[in-house]
mmCIF file of C-alpha atoms in Angstrom:
data_model
loop_
_atom_site.group_PDB
_atom_site.id
_atom_site.type_symbol
_atom_site.label_atom_id
_atom_site.label_comp_id
_atom_site.label_asym_id
_atom_site.label_seq_id
_atom_site.Cartn_x
_atom_site.Cartn_y
_atom_site.Cartn_z
ATOM 1 C CA MET Q 1 45.521 -41.734 19.305
ATOM 2 C CA SER Q 2 46.358 -39.850 16.150
ATOM 3 C CA ARG Q 3 43.629 -38.387 13.966
ATOM 4 C CA PRO Q 4 43.114 -40.201 10.676
ATOM 5 C CA ARG Q 5 44.651 -38.382 7.743
ATOM 6 C CA LEU Q 6 42.209 -36.839 5.341
ATOM 7 C CA THR Q 7 42.270 -37.827 1.761
ATOM 8 C CA GLU Q 8 43.147 -35.144 -0.714
ATOM 9 C CA GLU Q 9 39.490 -34.780 -1.678
ATOM 10 C CA GLN Q 10 38.371 -34.541 1.975
ATOM 11 C CA ALA Q 11 41.020 -31.940 2.748
ATOM 12 C CA ALA Q 12 39.927 -29.879 -0.251
ATOM 13 C CA ALA Q 13 36.279 -30.110 0.810
ATOM 14 C CA SER Q 14 37.139 -29.070 4.381
ATOM 15 C CA HIS Q 15 39.155 -26.125 3.098
ATOM 16 C CA GLU Q 16 36.264 -25.077 0.874
ATOM 17 C CA ARG Q 17 33.818 -25.216 3.817
ATOM 18 C CA ARG Q 18 36.102 -23.052 5.961
ATOM 19 C CA ASN Q 19 36.433 -20.536 3.145
ATOM 20 C CA ALA Q 20 32.652 -20.446 2.700
ATOM 21 C CA LEU Q 21 32.077 -19.852 6.417
ATOM 22 C CA THR Q 22 34.701 -17.106 6.450
ATOM 23 C CA ALA Q 23 33.143 -15.465 3.389
ATOM 24 C CA ALA Q 24 29.684 -15.630 4.975
ATOM 25 C CA ARG Q 25 30.963 -14.059 8.218
ATOM 26 C CA MET Q 26 32.722 -11.312 6.265
ATOM 27 C CA ALA Q 27 29.566 -10.642 4.222
ATOM 28 C CA ARG Q 28 27.514 -10.292 7.421
ATOM 29 C CA TYR Q 29 30.161 -8.013 8.910
ATOM 30 C CA ARG Q 30 30.221 -5.788 5.809
ATOM 31 C CA GLN Q 31 26.423 -5.666 5.762
ATOM 32 C CA ARG Q 32 26.379 -4.629 9.415
ATOM 33 C CA LEU Q 33 28.845 -1.825 8.687
ATOM 34 C CA VAL Q 34 26.704 -0.641 5.777
ATOM 35 C CA GLU Q 35 23.568 -0.647 7.939
ATOM 36 C CA GLU Q 36 25.336 1.261 10.707
ATOM 37 C CA ARG Q 37 26.413 3.925 8.219
ATOM 38 C CA GLN Q 38 22.900 4.089 6.749
ATOM 39 C CA ALA Q 39 21.083 4.287 10.094
ATOM 40 C CA PRO Q 40 21.296 8.091 10.644
ATOM 41 C CA LEU Q 41 20.094 8.839 7.102
ATOM 42 C CA ARG Q 42 17.314 6.237 7.428
ATOM 43 C CA ALA Q 43 16.094 7.820 10.660
ATOM 44 C CA GLU Q 44 16.178 11.279 9.066
ATOM 45 C CA LEU Q 45 14.194 10.166 6.015
ATOM 46 C CA TYR Q 46 11.551 8.252 7.990
ATOM 47 C CA ALA Q 47 10.982 11.393 10.056
ATOM 48 C CA ARG Q 48 10.543 13.522 6.931
ATOM 49 C CA LYS Q 49 7.092 15.067 6.543
ATOM 50 C CA TYR Q 50 7.667 16.927 3.281
ATOM 51 C CA GLY Q 51 9.317 16.453 -0.108
ATOM 52 C CA HIS Q 52 8.646 14.318 -3.143
ATOM 53 C CA ILE Q 53 8.885 11.211 -0.934
ATOM 54 C CA TYR Q 54 7.816 11.620 2.684
ATOM 55 C CA SER Q 55 6.356 9.832 5.732
ATOM 56 C CA PRO Q 56 2.604 10.532 6.068
ATOM 57 C CA ASN Q 57 1.080 11.517 9.404
ATOM 58 C CA GLY Q 58 -1.807 10.133 11.438
ATOM 59 C CA GLN Q 59 -4.271 7.737 9.888
ATOM 60 C CA ALA Q 60 -2.561 8.036 6.510
ATOM 61 C CA GLY Q 61 0.537 6.576 8.156
ATOM 62 C CA GLU Q 62 -1.424 3.394 8.850
ATOM 63 C CA TYR Q 63 -1.748 2.916 5.109
ATOM 64 C CA SER Q 64 1.898 3.374 4.221
ATOM 65 C CA ALA Q 65 5.217 4.311 5.802
ATOM 66 C CA LEU Q 66 6.099 6.396 2.734
ATOM 67 C CA ALA Q 67 4.187 8.244 0.039
ATOM 68 C CA THR Q 68 4.517 10.477 -2.974
ATOM 69 C CA ASN Q 69 1.873 12.834 -4.376
ATOM 70 C CA PRO Q 70 2.309 13.685 -8.064
ATOM 71 C CA TYR Q 71 -1.148 15.305 -8.306
ATOM 72 C CA HIS Q 72 -3.647 17.392 -6.450
ATOM 73 C CA GLY Q 73 -7.332 17.331 -7.288
ATOM 74 C CA CYS Q 74 -9.416 14.459 -8.638
ATOM 75 C CA GLY Q 75 -12.322 14.163 -11.025
ATOM 76 C CA HIS Q 76 -14.043 11.215 -9.299
ATOM 77 C CA GLN Q 77 -16.122 13.686 -7.261
ATOM 78 C CA CYS Q 78 -16.666 11.321 -4.307
ATOM 79 C CA LEU Q 79 -19.036 12.985 -1.856
ATOM 80 C CA TYR Q 80 -17.179 11.733 1.212
ATOM 81 C CA CYS Q 81 -13.669 12.761 0.131
ATOM 82 C CA TYR Q 82 -11.705 14.446 2.938
ATOM 83 C CA VAL Q 83 -8.730 15.561 0.808
ATOM 84 C CA PRO Q 84 -9.948 19.080 -0.138
ATOM 85 C CA ASP Q 85 -9.983 20.007 3.560
ATOM 86 C CA VAL Q 86 -6.530 18.501 4.106
ATOM 87 C CA ILE Q 87 -4.858 20.340 1.225
ATOM 88 C CA ARG Q 88 -7.008 23.424 1.797
ATOM 89 C CA ILE Q 89 -8.687 23.953 -1.528
ATOM 90 C CA THR Q 90 -12.387 24.213 -2.302
ATOM 91 C CA ARG Q 91 -14.271 21.055 -3.161
ATOM 92 C CA ALA Q 92 -15.293 22.606 -6.476
ATOM 93 C CA GLU Q 93 -11.641 23.146 -7.402
ATOM 94 C CA PHE Q 94 -10.681 19.659 -6.249
ATOM 95 C CA ASP Q 95 -13.538 18.022 -8.156
ATOM 96 C CA ARG Q 96 -12.626 19.750 -11.423
ATOM 97 C CA GLY Q 97 -9.915 17.153 -11.970
ATOM 98 C CA ALA Q 98 -6.322 16.262 -11.232
ATOM 99 C CA ALA Q 99 -3.355 18.442 -12.101
ATOM 100 C CA GLN Q 100 0.347 17.999 -11.500
ATOM 101 C CA ARG Q 101 1.037 19.129 -7.954
ATOM 102 C CA LYS Q 102 2.856 22.431 -7.719
ATOM 103 C CA GLY Q 103 6.514 21.742 -6.991
ATOM 104 C CA PHE Q 104 6.398 18.088 -8.068
ATOM 105 C CA THR Q 105 8.869 17.167 -10.817
ATOM 106 C CA LEU Q 106 10.356 13.897 -11.964
ATOM 107 C CA ALA Q 107 13.835 15.394 -11.420
ATOM 108 C CA GLY Q 108 12.922 16.154 -7.806
ATOM 109 C CA LEU Q 109 11.521 12.645 -7.368
ATOM 110 C CA ARG Q 110 14.791 11.183 -8.685
ATOM 111 C CA ARG Q 111 16.821 13.246 -6.228
ATOM 112 C CA ASP Q 112 14.721 11.940 -3.353
ATOM 113 C CA ALA Q 113 14.791 8.366 -4.670
ATOM 114 C CA VAL Q 114 18.610 8.446 -4.700
ATOM 115 C CA LYS Q 115 18.594 9.387 -0.989
ATOM 116 C CA TYR Q 116 16.186 6.607 -0.048
ATOM 117 C CA ARG Q 117 18.176 4.031 -1.987
ATOM 118 C CA ALA Q 118 21.404 5.220 -0.329
ATOM 119 C CA ALA Q 119 19.723 4.730 3.054
ATOM 120 C CA GLY Q 120 18.839 1.134 2.164
ATOM 121 C CA ILE Q 121 15.099 1.868 2.341
ATOM 122 C CA THR Q 122 12.929 -0.563 0.397
ATOM 123 C CA ASP Q 123 9.459 0.121 1.875
ATOM 124 C CA GLN Q 124 6.581 0.605 -0.529
ATOM 125 C CA ILE Q 125 5.757 4.160 -1.522
ATOM 126 C CA MET Q 126 2.047 4.908 -1.724
ATOM 127 C CA LEU Q 127 0.510 6.712 -4.686
ATOM 128 C CA THR Q 128 -1.226 8.953 -3.637
ATOM 129 C CA PHE Q 129 -2.903 10.748 -0.711
ATOM 130 C CA THR Q 130 -3.893 13.936 -2.568
ATOM 131 C CA SER Q 131 -5.558 12.455 -5.647
ATOM 132 C CA ASP Q 132 -6.108 9.122 -7.386
ATOM 133 C CA PRO Q 133 -3.189 7.723 -9.427
ATOM 134 C CA TYR Q 134 -5.702 6.584 -12.063
ATOM 135 C CA HIS Q 135 -8.040 9.576 -12.052
ATOM 136 C CA PRO Q 136 -10.209 10.331 -15.117
ATOM 137 C CA GLY Q 137 -7.628 12.617 -16.743
ATOM 138 C CA ASP Q 138 -4.166 12.043 -18.216
ATOM 139 C CA THR Q 139 -2.278 9.644 -15.916
ATOM 140 C CA GLU Q 140 0.999 9.397 -17.830
ATOM 141 C CA LEU Q 141 2.662 11.054 -14.825
ATOM 142 C CA THR Q 142 1.649 8.038 -12.730
ATOM 143 C CA ARG Q 143 3.541 5.681 -15.019
ATOM 144 C CA GLN Q 144 6.566 7.992 -15.102
ATOM 145 C CA THR Q 145 6.558 8.207 -11.297
ATOM 146 C CA ILE Q 146 6.448 4.414 -10.956
ATOM 147 C CA GLU Q 147 9.277 4.044 -13.464
ATOM 148 C CA VAL Q 148 11.481 6.399 -11.414
ATOM 149 C CA LEU Q 149 10.787 4.405 -8.239
ATOM 150 C CA ILE Q 150 11.628 1.127 -9.976
ATOM 151 C CA GLU Q 151 14.777 2.631 -11.485
ATOM 152 C CA HIS Q 152 16.027 3.345 -7.939
ATOM 153 C CA GLY Q 153 15.071 -0.014 -6.450
ATOM 154 C CA LEU Q 154 12.021 1.262 -4.562
ATOM 155 C CA ALA Q 155 8.700 -0.564 -4.186
ATOM 156 C CA PHE Q 156 5.281 1.034 -4.634
ATOM 157 C CA CYS Q 157 1.563 0.601 -4.045
ATOM 158 C CA THR Q 158 -1.297 2.273 -5.867
ATOM 159 C CA LEU Q 159 -4.646 2.877 -4.142
ATOM 160 C CA THR Q 160 -7.264 3.736 -6.729
ATOM 161 C CA LYS Q 161 -10.900 3.756 -7.753
ATOM 162 C CA GLY Q 162 -9.704 3.913 -11.354
ATOM 163 C CA GLY Q 163 -10.466 0.243 -12.029
ATOM 164 C CA THR Q 164 -9.322 -1.026 -15.405
ATOM 165 C CA ARG Q 165 -7.544 2.256 -16.190
ATOM 166 C CA ALA Q 166 -4.733 0.838 -14.051
ATOM 167 C CA LEU Q 167 -4.239 -2.172 -16.327
ATOM 168 C CA ARG Q 168 -2.123 -0.008 -18.627
ATOM 169 C CA ASP Q 169 0.634 -0.168 -15.987
ATOM 170 C CA LEU Q 170 0.220 -3.817 -14.973
ATOM 171 C CA ASP Q 171 3.556 -4.634 -16.645
ATOM 172 C CA LEU Q 172 5.376 -2.443 -14.099
ATOM 173 C CA PHE Q 173 4.082 -4.229 -10.989
ATOM 174 C CA ARG Q 174 6.408 -6.834 -9.422
ATOM 175 C CA PRO Q 175 4.943 -9.653 -7.254
ATOM 176 C CA HIS Q 176 7.719 -9.563 -4.652
ATOM 177 C CA HIS Q 177 7.716 -5.781 -4.241
ATOM 178 C CA ASP Q 178 4.517 -3.988 -5.202
ATOM 179 C CA ALA Q 179 0.789 -3.943 -4.477
ATOM 180 C CA PHE Q 180 -2.437 -2.899 -6.149
ATOM 181 C CA ALA Q 181 -5.353 -1.673 -4.040
ATOM 182 C CA THR Q 182 -8.810 -0.309 -4.620
ATOM 183 C CA THR Q 183 -11.504 1.301 -2.489
ATOM 184 C CA LEU Q 184 -14.886 -0.426 -2.419
ATOM 185 C CA THR Q 185 -17.871 0.969 -0.533
ATOM 186 C CA SER Q 186 -20.513 -1.256 -2.119
ATOM 187 C CA LEU Q 187 -21.037 -3.886 -4.808
ATOM 188 C CA ASP Q 188 -24.134 -2.043 -6.041
ATOM 189 C CA ASP Q 189 -23.246 0.121 -9.044
ATOM 190 C CA ARG Q 190 -26.221 2.413 -8.381
ATOM 191 C CA PHE Q 191 -25.116 3.004 -4.779
ATOM 192 C CA SER Q 192 -21.601 3.762 -5.977
ATOM 193 C CA LEU Q 193 -22.801 6.232 -8.587
ATOM 194 C CA LYS Q 194 -24.624 8.117 -5.838
ATOM 195 C CA TRP Q 195 -21.539 8.464 -3.614
ATOM 196 C CA GLU Q 196 -18.747 8.271 -6.229
ATOM 197 C CA PRO Q 197 -20.486 9.733 -9.288
ATOM 198 C CA ASN Q 198 -17.507 9.975 -11.656
ATOM 199 C CA ALA Q 199 -15.521 6.910 -10.559
ATOM 200 C CA PRO Q 200 -15.624 3.535 -12.346
ATOM 201 C CA VAL Q 201 -18.360 1.349 -10.887
ATOM 202 C CA PRO Q 202 -17.498 -1.488 -8.451
ATOM 203 C CA SER Q 203 -17.773 -4.190 -11.106
ATOM 204 C CA ASN Q 204 -15.030 -2.434 -13.093
ATOM 205 C CA ARG Q 205 -12.761 -2.120 -10.038
ATOM 206 C CA ILE Q 206 -13.294 -5.794 -9.234
ATOM 207 C CA LEU Q 207 -12.272 -6.736 -12.761
ATOM 208 C CA ALA Q 208 -8.996 -4.866 -12.229
ATOM 209 C CA LEU Q 209 -8.432 -6.641 -8.889
ATOM 210 C CA LYS Q 210 -8.891 -10.011 -10.585
ATOM 211 C CA ARG Q 211 -6.420 -9.158 -13.335
ATOM 212 C CA PHE Q 212 -3.746 -7.980 -10.906
ATOM 213 C CA HIS Q 213 -4.308 -11.022 -8.694
ATOM 214 C CA LYS Q 214 -4.009 -13.339 -11.690
ATOM 215 C CA ALA Q 215 -0.676 -11.673 -12.522
ATOM 216 C CA GLY Q 216 0.629 -12.582 -9.049
ATOM 217 C CA ILE Q 217 0.401 -9.079 -7.565
ATOM 218 C CA PHE Q 218 -0.550 -8.546 -3.911
ATOM 219 C CA THR Q 219 -4.041 -7.012 -3.860
ATOM 220 C CA TRP Q 220 -5.939 -5.318 -1.084
ATOM 221 C CA VAL Q 221 -9.223 -3.510 -0.638
ATOM 222 C CA SER Q 222 -9.880 -0.426 1.431
ATOM 223 C CA LEU Q 223 -13.278 -0.710 3.082
ATOM 224 C CA GLU Q 224 -12.752 2.805 4.328
ATOM 225 C CA PRO Q 225 -15.013 4.637 4.384
ATOM 226 C CA THR Q 226 -17.671 2.162 5.484
ATOM 227 C CA LEU Q 227 -20.928 3.684 4.274
ATOM 228 C CA ASP Q 228 -23.006 0.590 4.986
ATOM 229 C CA ALA Q 229 -21.818 -2.272 7.228
ATOM 230 C CA ASP Q 230 -23.760 -4.992 5.410
ATOM 231 C CA SER Q 231 -22.370 -3.865 2.053
ATOM 232 C CA SER Q 232 -18.799 -4.013 3.364
ATOM 233 C CA THR Q 233 -19.144 -7.517 4.789
ATOM 234 C CA GLU Q 234 -20.723 -8.647 1.514
ATOM 235 C CA ILE Q 235 -17.699 -7.245 -0.357
ATOM 236 C CA ILE Q 236 -15.474 -9.588 1.667
ATOM 237 C CA ARG Q 237 -17.704 -12.572 0.936
ATOM 238 C CA GLN Q 238 -17.665 -11.967 -2.811
ATOM 239 C CA THR Q 239 -14.060 -10.855 -3.353
ATOM 240 C CA HIS Q 240 -11.890 -12.826 -0.896
ATOM 241 C CA ARG Q 241 -10.659 -15.270 -3.555
ATOM 242 C CA PHE Q 242 -8.640 -12.552 -5.275
ATOM 243 C CA VAL Q 243 -7.911 -10.153 -2.379
ATOM 244 C CA ASP Q 244 -5.064 -10.615 0.113
ATOM 245 C CA LEU Q 245 -5.961 -7.963 2.681
ATOM 246 C CA TYR Q 246 -8.835 -5.721 3.764
ATOM 247 C CA LYS Q 247 -8.321 -2.382 5.510
ATOM 248 C CA VAL Q 248 -11.282 -1.282 7.580
ATOM 249 C CA GLY Q 249 -12.345 2.164 8.753
ATOM 250 C CA ARG Q 250 -15.354 4.420 8.846
ATOM 251 C CA LEU Q 251 -16.630 7.621 7.282
ATOM 252 C CA ASN Q 252 -15.459 10.560 9.365
ATOM 253 C CA HIS Q 253 -17.538 13.619 10.229
ATOM 254 C CA SER Q 254 -20.848 12.078 9.160
ATOM 255 C CA LYS Q 255 -24.107 11.178 10.893
ATOM 256 C CA LEU Q 256 -23.780 7.740 9.304
ATOM 257 C CA THR Q 257 -21.064 6.862 11.813
ATOM 258 C CA LYS Q 258 -23.590 7.227 14.654
ATOM 259 C CA THR Q 259 -26.022 4.697 13.191
ATOM 260 C CA THR Q 260 -23.535 1.826 12.838
ATOM 261 C CA ASP Q 261 -22.778 -0.678 15.597
ATOM 262 C CA TRP Q 262 -18.999 -0.550 15.159
ATOM 263 C CA LYS Q 263 -18.320 -3.349 17.625
ATOM 264 C CA ASP Q 264 -20.662 -5.722 15.786
ATOM 265 C CA TYR Q 265 -19.320 -4.610 12.409
ATOM 266 C CA THR Q 266 -15.670 -5.093 13.402
ATOM 267 C CA GLU Q 267 -16.383 -8.554 14.807
ATOM 268 C CA ARG Q 268 -18.261 -9.545 11.629
ATOM 269 C CA VAL Q 269 -15.379 -8.389 9.433
ATOM 270 C CA ILE Q 270 -12.829 -10.329 11.512
ATOM 271 C CA GLU Q 271 -14.999 -13.461 11.474
ATOM 272 C CA LYS Q 272 -15.553 -13.361 7.725
ATOM 273 C CA CYS Q 273 -11.865 -12.792 6.997
ATOM 274 C CA SER Q 274 -10.689 -15.474 9.439
ATOM 275 C CA ARG Q 275 -13.053 -18.041 7.952
ATOM 276 C CA ARG Q 276 -11.697 -17.271 4.484
ATOM 277 C CA SER Q 277 -8.008 -17.133 5.500
ATOM 278 C CA VAL Q 278 -7.482 -13.501 4.488
ATOM 279 C CA ARG Q 279 -6.139 -10.675 6.619
ATOM 280 C CA ALA Q 280 -8.119 -7.747 7.951
ATOM 281 C CA ARG Q 281 -6.480 -4.682 9.427
ATOM 282 C CA THR Q 282 -8.680 -2.204 11.252
ATOM 283 C CA SER Q 283 -8.062 1.466 11.848
ATOM 284 C CA ARG Q 284 -6.374 1.845 15.238
ATOM 285 C CA ARG Q 285 -8.161 5.094 15.898
ATOM 286 C CA ILE Q 286 -11.611 3.810 15.046
ATOM 287 C CA CYS Q 287 -12.070 0.046 15.285
ATOM 288 C CA SER Q 288 -9.126 -1.421 17.197
ATOM 289 C CA GLY Q 289 -10.971 -1.196 20.534
ATOM 290 C CA PHE Q 290 -13.491 -3.727 19.253
ATOM 291 C CA LEU Q 291 -11.028 -6.429 18.172
ATOM 292 C CA PRO Q 292 -11.181 -9.917 19.730
ATOM 293 C CA GLU Q 293 -8.640 -10.482 22.485
ATOM 294 C CA GLY Q 294 -5.280 -11.491 21.053
ATOM 295 C CA TYR Q 295 -6.112 -10.416 17.487
ATOM 296 C CA GLU Q 296 -2.968 -9.211 15.747
ATOM 297 C CA ASN Q 297 -3.515 -5.738 14.326
ATOM 298 C CA PRO Q 298 -0.093 -4.270 13.455
ATOM 299 C CA LEU Q 299 0.343 -0.691 12.341
ATOM 300 C CA ARG Q 300 0.965 -1.955 8.808
ATOM 301 C CA VAL Q 301 0.796 -5.362 7.107
ATOM 302 C CA PRO Q 302 3.465 -6.300 4.528
ATOM 303 C CA GLN Q 303 1.900 -5.787 1.100
ATOM 304 C CA HIS Q 304 3.831 -8.023 -1.275
ATOM 305 C CA HIS Q 305 4.208 -11.715 -2.041
#
């Protein structure tokens, strides 16, 4: 039995479908070739522990696969800050305020950004592990850094206690790429002023979170360090409507860590977040042993919409 002859329109449509399938297969093949060529450079860059853009080690690596540090030092004068020990300067020097990190230049950042773009890397780059991107001083370098990353197709995330200082750069944040995060240790302004004497108070940071959330930007809160378990769980209760993710950890090298029931605290955080349909990610080194069976706690959670 012979096949019915196609009309001219049907034949044209069939031809068009075959061409589309061929084009799609060729596009996938070309993409695979590109990825195979990029793979060695990608592996090299993800293993990089130095440079303008680098892969942070240890617990910092749980926050972000990549980072850049335009500054060292910070004027927020938080009593629990671990950074002076990490970068090996005195706390007095660190607390005097932020300065452009020795060796950091926008030209150097561009050179690194070109390499990461050539490797097809699109992961967010964290600002910053050696300061606060919205510290009390001049933060024009923060905006310039973000602009370089955007120029080269890279995503970014800022973690800050700078509150509404960050709103100056809200126009640079892109919902499908970037994230805005803040550290909250309490909702009590007086408590914050005791531990974070020169940082904007919690109410100011919350205002910034609301503004970024309203603009469609992925927002998250670092509950690390946990100075008081009840305060941290109350933060979740009062902020979950405009926060997409909570990252949980504790204060290191302090007697306070010995007075907290970390199992109870972790379970309370998970319960509060689950009931409110927001994510919680706990520090693998500190809290992961207390997670409910089957709870998904990946190394990192995607931080964009």
